[in-house]
Short mmCIF file of C-alpha atoms and ligand atoms in Angstrom, two decimals:
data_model
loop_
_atom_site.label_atom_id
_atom_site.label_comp_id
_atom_site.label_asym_id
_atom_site.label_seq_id
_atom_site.Cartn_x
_atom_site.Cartn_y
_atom_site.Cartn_z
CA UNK A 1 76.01 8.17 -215.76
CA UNK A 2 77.93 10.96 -216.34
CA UNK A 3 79.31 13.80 -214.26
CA UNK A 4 79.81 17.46 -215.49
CA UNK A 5 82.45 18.49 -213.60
CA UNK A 6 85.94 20.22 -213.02
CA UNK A 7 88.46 18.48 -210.30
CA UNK A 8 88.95 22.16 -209.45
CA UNK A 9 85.55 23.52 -208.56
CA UNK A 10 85.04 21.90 -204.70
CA UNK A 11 81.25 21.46 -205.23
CA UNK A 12 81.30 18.21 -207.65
CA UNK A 13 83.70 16.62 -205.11
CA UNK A 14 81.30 15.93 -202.51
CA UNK A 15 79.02 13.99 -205.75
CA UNK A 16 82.30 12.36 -206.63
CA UNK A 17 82.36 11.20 -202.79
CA UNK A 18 79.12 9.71 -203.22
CA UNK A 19 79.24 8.01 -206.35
CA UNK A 20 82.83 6.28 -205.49
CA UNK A 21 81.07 4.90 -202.12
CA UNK A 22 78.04 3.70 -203.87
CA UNK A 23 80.16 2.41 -206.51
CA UNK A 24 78.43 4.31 -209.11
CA UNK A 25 80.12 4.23 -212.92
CA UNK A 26 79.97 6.96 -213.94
CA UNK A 27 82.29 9.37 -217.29
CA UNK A 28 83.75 12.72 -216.22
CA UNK A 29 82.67 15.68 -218.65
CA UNK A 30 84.45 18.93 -218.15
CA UNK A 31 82.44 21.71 -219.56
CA UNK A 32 84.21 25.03 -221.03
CA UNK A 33 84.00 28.31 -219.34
CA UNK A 34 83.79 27.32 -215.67
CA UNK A 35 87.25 28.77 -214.18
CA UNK A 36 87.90 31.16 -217.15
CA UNK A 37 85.97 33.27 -219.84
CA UNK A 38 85.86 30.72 -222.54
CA UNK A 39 82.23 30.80 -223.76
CA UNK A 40 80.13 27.84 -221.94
CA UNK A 41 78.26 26.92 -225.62
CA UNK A 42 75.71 23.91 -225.59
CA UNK A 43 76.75 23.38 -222.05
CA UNK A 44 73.67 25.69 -221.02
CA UNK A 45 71.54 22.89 -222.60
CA UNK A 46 73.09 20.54 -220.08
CA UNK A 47 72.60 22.53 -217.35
CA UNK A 48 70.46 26.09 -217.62
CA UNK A 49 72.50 27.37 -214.35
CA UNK A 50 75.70 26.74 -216.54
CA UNK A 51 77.37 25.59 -213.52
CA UNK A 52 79.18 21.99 -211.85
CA UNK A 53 78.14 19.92 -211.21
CA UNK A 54 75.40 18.57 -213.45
CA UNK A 55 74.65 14.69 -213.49
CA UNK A 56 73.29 13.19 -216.23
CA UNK A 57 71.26 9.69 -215.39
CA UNK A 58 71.78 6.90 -218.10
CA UNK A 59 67.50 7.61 -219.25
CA UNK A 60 69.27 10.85 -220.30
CA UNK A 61 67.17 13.07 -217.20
CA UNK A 62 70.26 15.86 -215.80
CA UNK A 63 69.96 16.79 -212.28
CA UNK A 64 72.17 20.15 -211.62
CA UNK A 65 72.96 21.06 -207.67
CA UNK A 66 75.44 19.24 -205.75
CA UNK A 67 73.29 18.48 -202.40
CA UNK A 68 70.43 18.47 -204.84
CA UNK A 69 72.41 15.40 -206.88
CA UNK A 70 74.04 13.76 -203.03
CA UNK A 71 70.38 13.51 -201.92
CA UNK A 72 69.13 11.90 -205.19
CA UNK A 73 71.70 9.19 -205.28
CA UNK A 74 71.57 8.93 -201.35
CA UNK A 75 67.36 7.78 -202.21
CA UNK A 76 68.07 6.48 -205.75
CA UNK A 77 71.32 4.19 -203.77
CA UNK A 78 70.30 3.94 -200.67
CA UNK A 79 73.95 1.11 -199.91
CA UNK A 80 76.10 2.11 -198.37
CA UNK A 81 74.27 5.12 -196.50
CA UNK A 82 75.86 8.31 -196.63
CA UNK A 83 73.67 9.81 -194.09
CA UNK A 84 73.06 7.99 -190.71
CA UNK A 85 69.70 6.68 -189.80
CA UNK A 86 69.40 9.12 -186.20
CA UNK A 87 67.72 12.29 -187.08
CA UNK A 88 69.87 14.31 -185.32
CA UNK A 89 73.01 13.00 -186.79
CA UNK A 90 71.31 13.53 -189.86
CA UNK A 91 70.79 17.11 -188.95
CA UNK A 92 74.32 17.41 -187.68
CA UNK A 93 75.65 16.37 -191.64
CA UNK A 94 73.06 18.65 -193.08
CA UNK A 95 74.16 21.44 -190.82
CA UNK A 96 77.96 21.07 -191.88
CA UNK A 97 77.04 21.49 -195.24
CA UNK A 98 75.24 24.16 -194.75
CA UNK A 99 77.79 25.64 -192.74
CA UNK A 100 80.22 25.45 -195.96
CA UNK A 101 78.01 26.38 -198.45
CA UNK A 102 76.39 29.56 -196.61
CA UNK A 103 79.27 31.02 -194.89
CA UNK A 104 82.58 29.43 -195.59
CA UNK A 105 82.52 29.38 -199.55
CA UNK A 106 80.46 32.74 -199.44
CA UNK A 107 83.71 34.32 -197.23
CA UNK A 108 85.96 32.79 -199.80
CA UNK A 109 84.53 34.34 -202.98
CA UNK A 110 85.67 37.34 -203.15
CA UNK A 111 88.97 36.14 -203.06
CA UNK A 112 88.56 33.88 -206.35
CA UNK A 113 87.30 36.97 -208.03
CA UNK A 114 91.27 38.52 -206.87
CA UNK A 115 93.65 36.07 -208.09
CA UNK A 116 92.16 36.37 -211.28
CA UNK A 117 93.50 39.99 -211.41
CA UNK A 118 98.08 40.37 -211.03
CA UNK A 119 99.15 39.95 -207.46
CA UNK A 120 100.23 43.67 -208.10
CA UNK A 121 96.93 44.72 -208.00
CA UNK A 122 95.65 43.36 -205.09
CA UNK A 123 93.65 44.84 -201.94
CA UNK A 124 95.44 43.61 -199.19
CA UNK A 125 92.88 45.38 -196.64
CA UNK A 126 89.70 43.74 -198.59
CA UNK A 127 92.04 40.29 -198.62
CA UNK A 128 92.45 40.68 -194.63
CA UNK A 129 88.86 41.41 -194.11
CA UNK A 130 88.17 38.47 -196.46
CA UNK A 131 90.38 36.34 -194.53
CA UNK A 132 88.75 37.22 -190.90
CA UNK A 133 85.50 36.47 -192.65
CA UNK A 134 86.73 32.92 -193.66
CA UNK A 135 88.16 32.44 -189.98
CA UNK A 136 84.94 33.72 -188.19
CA UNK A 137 83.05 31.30 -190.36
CA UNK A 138 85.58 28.49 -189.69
CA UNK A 139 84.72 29.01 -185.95
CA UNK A 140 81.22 27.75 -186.78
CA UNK A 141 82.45 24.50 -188.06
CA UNK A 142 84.57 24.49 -184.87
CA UNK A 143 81.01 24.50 -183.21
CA UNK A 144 79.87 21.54 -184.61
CA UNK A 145 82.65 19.59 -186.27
CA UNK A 146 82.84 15.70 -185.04
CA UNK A 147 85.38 14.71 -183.24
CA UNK A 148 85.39 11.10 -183.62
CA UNK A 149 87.26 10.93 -187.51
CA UNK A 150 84.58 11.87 -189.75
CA UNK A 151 82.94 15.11 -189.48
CA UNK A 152 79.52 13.40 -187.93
CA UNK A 153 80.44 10.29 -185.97
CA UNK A 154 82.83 7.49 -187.19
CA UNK A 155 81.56 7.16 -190.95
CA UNK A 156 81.68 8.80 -194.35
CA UNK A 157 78.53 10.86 -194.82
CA UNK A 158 77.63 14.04 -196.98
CA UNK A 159 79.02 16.26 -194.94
CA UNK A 160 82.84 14.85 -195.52
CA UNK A 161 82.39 15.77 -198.94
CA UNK A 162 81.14 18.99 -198.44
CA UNK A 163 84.22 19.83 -195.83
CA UNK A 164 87.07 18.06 -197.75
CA UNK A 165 87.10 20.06 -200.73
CA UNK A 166 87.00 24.02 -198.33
CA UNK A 167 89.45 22.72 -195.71
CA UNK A 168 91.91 21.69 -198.22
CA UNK A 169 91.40 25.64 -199.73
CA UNK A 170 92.34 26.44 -196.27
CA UNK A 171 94.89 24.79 -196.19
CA UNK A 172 96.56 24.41 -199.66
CA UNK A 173 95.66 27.88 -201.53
CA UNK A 174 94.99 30.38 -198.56
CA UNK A 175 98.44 30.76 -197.64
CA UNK A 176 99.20 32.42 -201.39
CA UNK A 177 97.52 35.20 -199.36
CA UNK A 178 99.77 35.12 -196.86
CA UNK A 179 97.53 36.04 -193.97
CA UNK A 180 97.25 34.35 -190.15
CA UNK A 181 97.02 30.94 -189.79
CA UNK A 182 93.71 29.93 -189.72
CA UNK A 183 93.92 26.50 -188.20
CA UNK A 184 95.10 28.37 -184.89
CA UNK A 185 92.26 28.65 -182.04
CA UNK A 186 90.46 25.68 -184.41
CA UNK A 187 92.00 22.12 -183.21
CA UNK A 188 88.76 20.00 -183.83
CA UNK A 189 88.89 21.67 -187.33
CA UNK A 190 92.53 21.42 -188.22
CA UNK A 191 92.33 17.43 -186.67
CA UNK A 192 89.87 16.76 -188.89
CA UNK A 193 91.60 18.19 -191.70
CA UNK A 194 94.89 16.10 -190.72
CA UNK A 195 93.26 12.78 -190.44
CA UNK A 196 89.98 12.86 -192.75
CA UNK A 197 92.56 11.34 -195.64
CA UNK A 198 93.06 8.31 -193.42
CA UNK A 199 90.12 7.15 -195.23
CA UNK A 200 90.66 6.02 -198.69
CA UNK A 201 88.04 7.66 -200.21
CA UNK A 202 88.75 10.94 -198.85
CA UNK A 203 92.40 10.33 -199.71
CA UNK A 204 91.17 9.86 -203.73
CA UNK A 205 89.36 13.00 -203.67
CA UNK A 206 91.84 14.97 -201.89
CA UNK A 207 94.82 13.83 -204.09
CA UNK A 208 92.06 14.80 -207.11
CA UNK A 209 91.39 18.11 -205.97
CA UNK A 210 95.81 18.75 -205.20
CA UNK A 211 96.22 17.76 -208.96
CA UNK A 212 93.94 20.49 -210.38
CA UNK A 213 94.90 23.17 -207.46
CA UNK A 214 98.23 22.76 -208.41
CA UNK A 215 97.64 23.03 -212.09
CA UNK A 216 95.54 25.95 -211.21
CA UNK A 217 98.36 27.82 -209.57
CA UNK A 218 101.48 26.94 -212.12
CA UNK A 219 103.20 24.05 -210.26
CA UNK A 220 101.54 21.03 -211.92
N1 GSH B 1 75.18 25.71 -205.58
C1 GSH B 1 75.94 25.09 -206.65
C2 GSH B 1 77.24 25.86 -206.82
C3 GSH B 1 78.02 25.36 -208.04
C4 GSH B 1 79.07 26.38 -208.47
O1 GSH B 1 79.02 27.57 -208.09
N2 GSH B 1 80.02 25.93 -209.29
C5 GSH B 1 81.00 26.85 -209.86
C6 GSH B 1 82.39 26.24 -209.84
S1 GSH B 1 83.08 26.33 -208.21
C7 GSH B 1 80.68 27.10 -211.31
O2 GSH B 1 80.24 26.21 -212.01
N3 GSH B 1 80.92 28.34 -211.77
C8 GSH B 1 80.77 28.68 -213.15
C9 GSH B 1 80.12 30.01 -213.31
O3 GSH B 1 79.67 30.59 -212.31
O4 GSH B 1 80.08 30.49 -214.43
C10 GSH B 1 76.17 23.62 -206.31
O5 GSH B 1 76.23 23.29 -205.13
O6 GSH B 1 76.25 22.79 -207.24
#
């Protein structure tokens, strides 16, 4: 298979979860114009919403959408399950991603678009008001997050790799912004953060994603 991706962009990690538990070969493509201006080409053939990820089967058939792709493999490769067998559990990982996608990643956004522009331009009040969106949304996880290792129950599931990738944002490239701490009045959140690399998948992917971040922001 292979995997259109950047090791920046947080959505292909959660596919990258899946396809290292299923033990899945698979070749990493990175496409041109997805964290700068650089025109995206042929990649639009790939993938018509010229964004990552986009996973490309060995028959040649490309699936774009990251839950879209998790859920695929999750039928396609059913061993090891990535999503427990109780419905509501099932919900539960569902509902985290959700969580992420909808309101976390939305609340963070805006704040891409600004450190594209010099720090010297900046709007610190829209960068506050960005930042109490992020926290406010951050209390919804706090809602639901597991408290048990993983962020449903004691296993790896979808929902890891949709959290692993936004927590470590929180954590690792937030604070250029200088703003509150946002683990503070969120314990189950911020434990989950602290320990979710005890697992040695999770540890792969977050060491992946601390390579690029860095890169990203001038220390790599
Ligand atoms: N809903 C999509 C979101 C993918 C997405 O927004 N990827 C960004 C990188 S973080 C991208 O490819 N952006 C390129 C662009 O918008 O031109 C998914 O889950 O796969």
């Amino acid at each position: 298979m292979k995997l259109y991706q950047t090791y920046l962009s947080p959505f292909p990690t959660r596919v990258r979860l899946s396809l290292y538990a299923k033990g899945i070969e698979f070749e990493v493509i990175e496409p041109p114009g997805i964290h700068d201006d650089t025109p995206k080409g042929s990649y639009f053939d790939v993938n018509p919403i010229g964004r990552v990820p986009a996973l490309e089967l060995d028959d040649g058939r490309i699936l774009p959408e990251s839950e879209v792709i998790c859920e695929y493999l999750e039928d396609a490769f059913p061993d090891p399950p990535l999503l427990p067998k109780d419905p509501w559990a099932r919900a539960q990982v569902r509902l985290l991603s959700r969580i992420s996608d909808i309101y976390i990643v939305m609340a963070m956004l805006p704040l891409f678009n600004v450190v594209a522009t010099p720090p010297k331009s900046w709007d610190q009040a829209k960068i506050s008001s960005q930042l109490d969106e992020i926290g406010e949304a951050l209390s919804f996880l706090e809602a639901y997050i597991g408290k048990e290792g993983y962020a449903v129950g004691r296993s790896l599931t979808h929902a890891d790799g949709a959290l692993l990738p936004i927590l470590q944002l929180v954590d690792e490239w937030l604070p250029i912004f200088r703003g509150p701490n946002l683990w503070t009045g969120r314990p189950k959140t911020e434990a989950y953060w602290r320990t979710i690399g005890n697992d040695p998948i999770c540890a792969r992917l977050i060491d992946e994603t601390r390579t690029a971040l860095q890169k990203s922001m001038g220390r790599g």
